Amino acid sequence: MEAARFSIGTKEKPPMIDFEQEWRRQMINERPPSTPERWNARARKDASSFGPGTSYSDAFLDRAQLLAGETILDMGCGAGSLAIPAAERGHRVLACDFSEVMLEHLEQQLSEGTRPLVATHRLAWEDDWDAVGIGPNAVDVAFSSRSIATPDLAGALTKLTRVARRKVCLTISPGPLPRAFSALFLDLGLEVPRNQDAALVLGALLARGQKPSVGYIESPRIERFASFDEAVETYRAMIDMAVDPPVGEDRKRVERELVRWLESHLMHEGAPADEDPDTKATAKERPYWVDVPRSFDWMFISWETGN
Ligand SMILES: C[S@@+](CC[C@H](N)C(=O)[O-])C[C@H]1O[C@@H](n2cnc3c(N)ncnc32)[C@H](O)[C@@H]1O
């Protein structure tokens, strides 16, 4: 095997990691392809997760430290989670996405004040951006929020860096996958599935000679349910997402532990707020809540483009 040739203590150097190539390999081999159809379906089901009004939007824009009047390209803008609040802060935004249903949702949310500031454009990472007039220094700042869903990381980083006169800001999963409830997995002895997306993006940027700054956006969320049984079913299905999910007797034991865990952590009275600002679920619709917040961090990476 190739890797076995390089053992600790020898002077032989292993080859440098090609982060962009490794990203391509993982995207093609380990992820379902990111297609407009898939994201259109997602938008029809749950556009509000990618729309304005969540604590994530404000945290991203605060970290971006935009200067007054700066123009923005928001690539993979979804239903306007950043484009709309950025326009509310007085910025002109070119909001781009390859999902027309996401763009329709975004447009429906524009107000009299924000409509003149936001232009939408159907655009894919893979398209020729110059051909549609998005060329060098087209904007001051480029955003990619949770949206680098293409095997061509090299192309995406090149395009973002080229179109932004001052800087690029992006967010990406730092490792643990958001679909697993980390605190619950830890208590049940399950291993949280992880990806290497942030490590690969940082590696690729450093290899290009960029000087990325890194921070985190924390999104703690209170999980709410209509009933005890709904909570059990939701988390029982989640067990399958663990690395090496338990089977047979082990699985039965973990499921029993899950029920005990919920008996201690699923509350019925005194939800922290009547309405969840992120999911909009109300205490009336979902009176059961978990007293351990489901926390997920996004890594916020920015770099000056030097253009
Ligand atoms: C997780 S959502 C993020 C939306 C928004 N930026 C946010 O943070 O709320 C990912 C977005 O990227 C878009 N997207 C995924 N792959 C894309 C591609 N290859 N080209 C253009 N947009 C893409 C999807 O349509 C979706 O709107």
Short mmCIF file of C-alpha atoms and ligand atoms in Angstrom, two decimals:
data_model
loop_
_atom_site.label_atom_id
_atom_site.label_comp_id
_atom_site.label_asym_id
_atom_site.label_seq_id
_atom_site.Cartn_x
_atom_site.Cartn_y
_atom_site.Cartn_z
CA MET A 1 0.00 0.00 0.00
CA GLU A 2 1.30 3.45 -0.96
CA ALA A 3 0.88 5.07 2.50
CA ALA A 4 2.90 2.38 4.27
CA ARG A 5 6.10 3.49 2.51
CA PHE A 6 6.33 6.63 4.69
CA SER A 7 6.99 5.64 8.25
CA ILE A 8 7.94 7.96 11.09
CA GLY A 9 11.71 8.24 11.42
CA THR A 10 12.56 7.91 7.72
CA LYS A 11 13.76 10.96 5.82
CA GLU A 12 11.48 10.24 2.92
CA LYS A 13 8.75 12.87 2.63
CA PRO A 14 5.15 11.94 1.86
CA PRO A 15 3.67 13.94 -1.03
CA MET A 16 2.05 17.29 -0.10
CA ILE A 17 -1.70 17.02 0.30
CA ASP A 18 -3.57 18.48 -2.65
CA PHE A 19 -6.54 19.86 -0.68
CA GLU A 20 -8.56 20.84 -3.74
CA GLN A 21 -8.12 17.40 -5.27
CA GLU A 22 -9.06 15.70 -1.98
CA TRP A 23 -12.16 17.92 -1.75
CA ARG A 24 -13.16 16.83 -5.27
CA ARG A 25 -12.62 13.17 -4.39
CA GLN A 26 -14.77 13.39 -1.24
CA MET A 27 -17.54 15.39 -2.94
CA ILE A 28 -17.79 12.97 -5.85
CA ASN A 29 -17.42 9.74 -3.87
CA GLU A 30 -19.10 10.52 -0.56
CA ARG A 31 -21.87 13.08 -1.22
CA PRO A 32 -25.00 13.04 -3.30
CA PRO A 33 -24.62 15.46 -6.24
CA SER A 34 -25.84 19.00 -5.50
CA THR A 35 -28.46 19.67 -8.18
CA PRO A 36 -31.02 22.45 -8.67
CA GLU A 37 -33.80 19.82 -8.44
CA ARG A 38 -32.62 18.71 -5.01
CA TRP A 39 -32.40 22.28 -3.71
CA ASN A 40 -35.74 23.23 -5.30
CA ALA A 41 -37.33 20.39 -3.35
CA ARG A 42 -35.59 21.54 -0.16
CA ALA A 43 -36.84 25.10 -0.75
CA ARG A 44 -40.44 23.90 -1.24
CA LYS A 45 -40.25 22.01 2.06
CA ASP A 46 -38.29 24.35 4.28
CA ALA A 47 -37.39 27.71 2.72
CA SER A 48 -37.48 29.52 6.07
CA SER A 49 -34.28 27.76 7.21
CA PHE A 50 -32.48 29.57 4.39
CA GLY A 51 -34.37 32.85 4.70
CA PRO A 52 -33.97 36.01 6.77
CA GLY A 53 -34.80 36.49 10.45
CA THR A 54 -32.58 33.91 12.13
CA SER A 55 -29.86 34.65 14.68
CA TYR A 56 -27.37 33.11 12.20
CA SER A 57 -27.95 35.94 9.68
CA ASP A 58 -27.09 38.70 12.14
CA ALA A 59 -24.08 36.80 13.47
CA PHE A 60 -22.71 36.35 9.93
CA LEU A 61 -23.22 40.00 8.97
CA ASP A 62 -21.70 41.26 12.22
CA ARG A 63 -18.61 39.10 11.65
CA ALA A 64 -18.33 40.28 8.02
CA GLN A 65 -17.63 43.85 9.26
CA LEU A 66 -18.86 45.49 6.09
CA LEU A 67 -18.04 49.11 5.43
CA ALA A 68 -20.89 51.55 4.76
CA GLY A 69 -22.23 51.22 1.21
CA GLU A 70 -20.15 48.19 0.23
CA THR A 71 -21.65 46.01 -2.49
CA ILE A 72 -22.04 42.25 -2.04
CA LEU A 73 -22.24 39.10 -4.13
CA ASP A 74 -24.10 36.43 -2.12
CA MET A 75 -23.33 33.12 -3.86
CA GLY A 76 -25.71 30.27 -3.03
CA CYS A 77 -27.96 32.87 -1.39
CA GLY A 78 -30.84 30.48 -0.69
CA ALA A 79 -34.05 32.25 0.34
CA GLY A 80 -32.20 35.43 1.33
CA SER A 81 -30.80 34.67 4.79
CA LEU A 82 -28.03 37.23 4.22
CA ALA A 83 -29.12 39.16 1.12
CA ILE A 84 -32.23 40.59 2.79
CA PRO A 85 -30.71 41.67 6.14
CA ALA A 86 -27.67 43.04 4.26
CA ALA A 87 -30.02 45.16 2.11
CA GLU A 88 -31.78 46.28 5.30
CA ARG A 89 -28.36 47.53 6.41
CA GLY A 90 -28.16 49.58 3.20
CA HIS A 91 -25.97 47.34 1.00
CA ARG A 92 -26.60 46.56 -2.67
CA VAL A 93 -26.64 42.78 -3.12
CA LEU A 94 -26.32 40.53 -6.13
CA ALA A 95 -28.05 37.39 -4.83
CA CYS A 96 -27.12 34.29 -6.86
CA ASP A 97 -28.28 30.69 -6.65
CA PHE A 98 -28.91 27.86 -9.10
CA SER A 99 -32.25 27.00 -7.44
CA GLU A 100 -35.04 29.06 -8.96
CA VAL A 101 -37.39 28.11 -6.09
CA MET A 102 -34.93 29.54 -3.54
CA LEU A 103 -34.76 32.75 -5.61
CA GLU A 104 -38.57 32.95 -5.81
CA HIS A 105 -38.79 32.67 -2.01
CA LEU A 106 -36.16 35.39 -1.65
CA GLU A 107 -38.03 37.70 -4.01
CA GLN A 108 -41.30 37.17 -2.12
CA GLN A 109 -39.64 38.44 1.06
CA LEU A 110 -38.38 41.71 -0.41
CA SER A 111 -39.98 44.86 0.97
CA GLU A 112 -40.41 48.26 -0.63
CA GLY A 113 -37.17 49.29 1.05
CA THR A 114 -35.05 46.27 0.10
CA ARG A 115 -36.37 45.54 -3.42
CA PRO A 116 -34.33 48.30 -5.13
CA LEU A 117 -31.15 47.04 -3.46
CA VAL A 118 -31.34 43.31 -4.25
CA ALA A 119 -30.85 41.84 -7.74
CA THR A 120 -31.33 38.08 -8.12
CA HIS A 121 -29.52 35.98 -10.66
CA ARG A 122 -29.74 32.29 -11.49
CA LEU A 123 -26.13 31.17 -11.37
CA ALA A 124 -24.23 27.97 -10.60
CA TRP A 125 -20.71 27.65 -9.25
CA GLU A 126 -19.87 25.80 -12.46
CA ASP A 127 -21.11 28.59 -14.82
CA ASP A 128 -18.88 31.07 -16.63
CA TRP A 129 -19.36 34.11 -14.37
CA ASP A 130 -17.57 36.49 -16.76
CA ALA A 131 -20.03 35.58 -19.49
CA VAL A 132 -22.90 36.94 -17.35
CA GLY A 133 -21.05 40.09 -16.38
CA ILE A 134 -19.75 39.00 -12.96
CA GLY A 135 -16.09 39.69 -13.63
CA PRO A 136 -13.05 40.89 -11.67
CA ASN A 137 -13.91 43.28 -8.80
CA ALA A 138 -17.63 43.15 -9.68
CA VAL A 139 -18.42 43.75 -5.98
CA ASP A 140 -16.62 44.82 -2.81
CA VAL A 141 -17.29 41.68 -0.77
CA ALA A 142 -18.26 38.13 -1.78
CA PHE A 143 -20.23 35.81 0.52
CA SER A 144 -20.68 32.07 0.37
CA SER A 145 -22.77 31.05 3.34
CA ARG A 146 -23.02 27.25 3.81
CA SER A 147 -23.08 26.98 0.02
CA ILE A 148 -19.84 25.56 -1.41
CA ALA A 149 -21.59 22.47 -2.70
CA THR A 150 -19.51 21.78 -5.78
CA PRO A 151 -16.65 19.34 -6.43
CA ASP A 152 -14.74 22.26 -7.97
CA LEU A 153 -13.39 23.93 -4.81
CA ALA A 154 -10.51 25.40 -6.83
CA GLY A 155 -12.95 27.10 -9.21
CA ALA A 156 -15.17 28.34 -6.37
CA LEU A 157 -12.27 29.90 -4.42
CA THR A 158 -10.84 31.46 -7.58
CA LYS A 159 -14.18 32.94 -8.59
CA LEU A 160 -14.97 34.36 -5.13
CA THR A 161 -11.50 35.88 -4.79
CA ARG A 162 -11.59 37.36 -8.27
CA VAL A 163 -15.01 39.05 -8.08
CA ALA A 164 -14.47 40.65 -4.66
CA ARG A 165 -12.46 43.87 -4.57
CA ARG A 166 -11.88 43.74 -0.79
CA LYS A 167 -12.68 40.43 0.86
CA VAL A 168 -14.46 37.09 0.85
CA CYS A 169 -16.48 35.67 3.77
CA LEU A 170 -17.67 32.10 3.85
CA THR A 171 -19.11 29.66 6.35
CA ILE A 172 -18.63 25.94 6.39
CA SER A 173 -19.15 22.98 8.70
CA PRO A 174 -16.13 22.70 11.03
CA GLY A 175 -16.44 18.93 11.35
CA PRO A 176 -19.35 17.44 13.31
CA LEU A 177 -22.36 17.12 11.04
CA PRO A 178 -25.37 19.24 12.03
CA ARG A 179 -27.80 16.39 11.44
CA ALA A 180 -26.49 14.62 14.58
CA PHE A 181 -27.28 16.00 18.07
CA SER A 182 -23.73 15.99 19.49
CA ALA A 183 -24.61 16.25 23.21
CA LEU A 184 -27.12 13.40 22.94
CA PHE A 185 -24.66 11.23 20.98
CA LEU A 186 -22.01 11.81 23.63
CA ASP A 187 -24.39 10.75 26.42
CA LEU A 188 -25.45 7.64 24.49
CA GLY A 189 -21.84 6.71 23.67
CA LEU A 190 -22.37 7.18 19.92
CA GLU A 191 -19.73 8.63 17.62
CA VAL A 192 -20.77 11.84 15.85
CA PRO A 193 -20.25 11.71 12.06
CA ARG A 194 -17.78 14.34 10.86
CA ASN A 195 -16.59 15.83 7.62
CA GLN A 196 -13.29 17.52 6.76
CA ASP A 197 -14.75 20.40 4.76
CA ALA A 198 -13.31 23.24 6.85
CA ALA A 199 -9.89 21.62 7.07
CA LEU A 200 -9.78 21.21 3.30
CA VAL A 201 -10.93 24.78 2.58
CA LEU A 202 -8.37 26.20 5.03
CA GLY A 203 -5.64 23.98 3.56
CA ALA A 204 -6.55 25.07 0.03
CA LEU A 205 -6.49 28.77 0.99
CA LEU A 206 -3.12 28.47 2.75
CA ALA A 207 -1.70 26.59 -0.24
CA ARG A 208 -2.81 29.54 -2.41
CA GLY A 209 -0.92 31.98 -0.18
CA GLN A 210 -4.07 33.53 1.31
CA LYS A 211 -4.16 34.52 4.99
CA PRO A 212 -7.56 33.29 6.17
CA SER A 213 -9.03 34.55 9.46
CA VAL A 214 -11.19 32.09 11.33
CA GLY A 215 -14.07 32.50 13.80
CA TYR A 216 -17.17 30.60 14.80
CA ILE A 217 -20.88 31.29 14.65
CA GLU A 218 -22.67 29.35 17.34
CA SER A 219 -26.26 28.40 16.74
CA PRO A 220 -27.71 26.88 19.89
CA ARG A 221 -31.27 25.77 19.40
CA ILE A 222 -33.92 24.42 21.73
CA GLU A 223 -35.42 21.23 20.32
CA ARG A 224 -39.21 21.16 20.64
CA PHE A 225 -41.69 18.35 20.13
CA ALA A 226 -45.45 17.85 20.08
CA SER A 227 -45.21 14.75 22.28
CA PHE A 228 -42.81 12.47 24.16
CA ASP A 229 -43.28 9.80 21.48
CA GLU A 230 -42.37 12.22 18.71
CA ALA A 231 -39.09 13.00 20.50
CA VAL A 232 -38.32 9.28 20.91
CA GLU A 233 -39.03 8.59 17.23
CA THR A 234 -36.97 11.56 16.00
CA TYR A 235 -33.91 10.60 18.02
CA ARG A 236 -34.32 6.87 17.41
CA ALA A 237 -34.00 7.57 13.67
CA MET A 238 -30.95 9.72 14.40
CA ILE A 239 -29.08 6.74 15.92
CA ASP A 240 -28.58 5.45 12.36
CA MET A 241 -26.47 8.54 11.59
CA ALA A 242 -23.79 7.57 14.11
CA VAL A 243 -20.46 6.27 12.89
CA ASP A 244 -20.83 2.45 13.12
CA PRO A 245 -24.44 2.57 14.40
CA PRO A 246 -25.19 -0.10 17.03
CA VAL A 247 -27.03 -3.26 15.93
CA GLY A 248 -28.89 -6.11 17.61
CA GLU A 249 -28.78 -6.13 21.43
CA ASP A 250 -26.54 -3.05 21.44
CA ARG A 251 -29.11 -1.11 19.50
CA LYS A 252 -31.88 -2.14 21.94
CA ARG A 253 -29.71 -1.02 24.87
CA VAL A 254 -29.01 2.38 23.25
CA GLU A 255 -32.72 2.83 22.54
CA ARG A 256 -33.54 2.11 26.20
CA GLU A 257 -30.90 4.65 27.24
CA LEU A 258 -32.44 7.15 24.84
CA VAL A 259 -35.84 6.81 26.55
CA ARG A 260 -34.20 7.26 29.98
CA TRP A 261 -32.30 10.29 28.65
CA LEU A 262 -35.55 11.86 27.44
CA GLU A 263 -37.25 11.11 30.77
CA SER A 264 -34.58 13.33 32.40
CA HIS A 265 -34.20 15.97 29.69
CA LEU A 266 -37.59 16.37 27.98
CA MET A 267 -39.49 19.11 29.82
CA HIS A 268 -43.15 19.92 29.54
CA GLU A 269 -43.54 23.17 31.43
CA GLY A 270 -41.69 26.47 31.30
CA ALA A 271 -40.24 26.53 27.77
CA PRO A 272 -37.56 29.26 27.61
CA ALA A 273 -39.56 31.38 25.13
CA ASP A 274 -43.04 31.22 23.68
CA GLU A 275 -41.70 31.22 20.15
CA ASP A 276 -38.40 29.90 18.88
CA PRO A 277 -36.80 32.77 16.89
CA ASP A 278 -35.13 30.33 14.48
CA THR A 279 -37.74 27.66 13.82
CA LYS A 280 -40.80 29.81 14.68
CA ALA A 281 -42.23 26.79 16.55
CA THR A 282 -44.42 27.95 19.40
CA ALA A 283 -44.69 26.49 22.87
CA LYS A 284 -48.37 25.88 22.15
CA GLU A 285 -47.74 23.74 19.05
CA ARG A 286 -44.78 21.91 20.55
CA PRO A 287 -45.00 22.02 24.34
CA TYR A 288 -42.18 19.49 24.98
CA TRP A 289 -38.65 20.87 24.95
CA VAL A 290 -35.20 19.44 25.57
CA ASP A 291 -33.29 21.17 28.37
CA VAL A 292 -29.93 20.54 26.61
CA PRO A 293 -29.58 23.04 23.72
CA ARG A 294 -28.75 21.48 20.38
CA SER A 295 -25.71 23.47 19.52
CA PHE A 296 -24.02 23.68 16.17
CA ASP A 297 -21.07 25.86 15.23
CA TRP A 298 -20.35 27.15 11.74
CA MET A 299 -16.80 28.08 10.91
CA PHE A 300 -16.57 31.62 9.53
CA ILE A 301 -13.57 32.07 7.22
CA SER A 302 -12.61 35.39 5.64
CA TRP A 303 -9.68 36.64 3.63
CA GLU A 304 -8.62 39.91 2.04
CA THR A 305 -8.48 39.50 -1.72
CA GLY A 306 -5.77 42.12 -2.30
CA ASN A 307 -7.40 43.09 -5.65
C1 LIG B 1 -27.45 25.29 2.74
S1 LIG B 1 -28.14 26.38 1.55
C2 LIG B 1 -27.52 27.93 2.15
C3 LIG B 1 -28.38 29.11 1.77
C4 LIG B 1 -27.94 30.43 2.37
N1 LIG B 1 -26.68 30.87 1.83
C5 LIG B 1 -27.87 30.30 3.88
O1 LIG B 1 -26.78 30.22 4.46
O2 LIG B 1 -28.94 30.27 4.50
C6 LIG B 1 -27.12 26.08 0.12
C7 LIG B 1 -27.52 26.92 -1.08
O3 LIG B 1 -26.54 26.74 -2.10
C8 LIG B 1 -27.20 26.55 -3.33
N2 LIG B 1 -26.32 25.72 -4.17
C9 LIG B 1 -25.93 24.45 -3.94
N3 LIG B 1 -25.13 24.01 -4.93
C10 LIG B 1 -25.02 25.04 -5.81
C11 LIG B 1 -24.34 25.21 -7.07
N4 LIG B 1 -23.61 24.22 -7.57
N5 LIG B 1 -24.44 26.41 -7.68
C12 LIG B 1 -25.18 27.39 -7.15
N6 LIG B 1 -25.86 27.32 -5.99
C13 LIG B 1 -25.77 26.14 -5.33
C14 LIG B 1 -28.50 25.84 -2.99
O4 LIG B 1 -29.49 26.03 -3.98
C15 LIG B 1 -28.85 26.49 -1.66
O5 LIG B 1 -29.67 27.62 -1.84
#
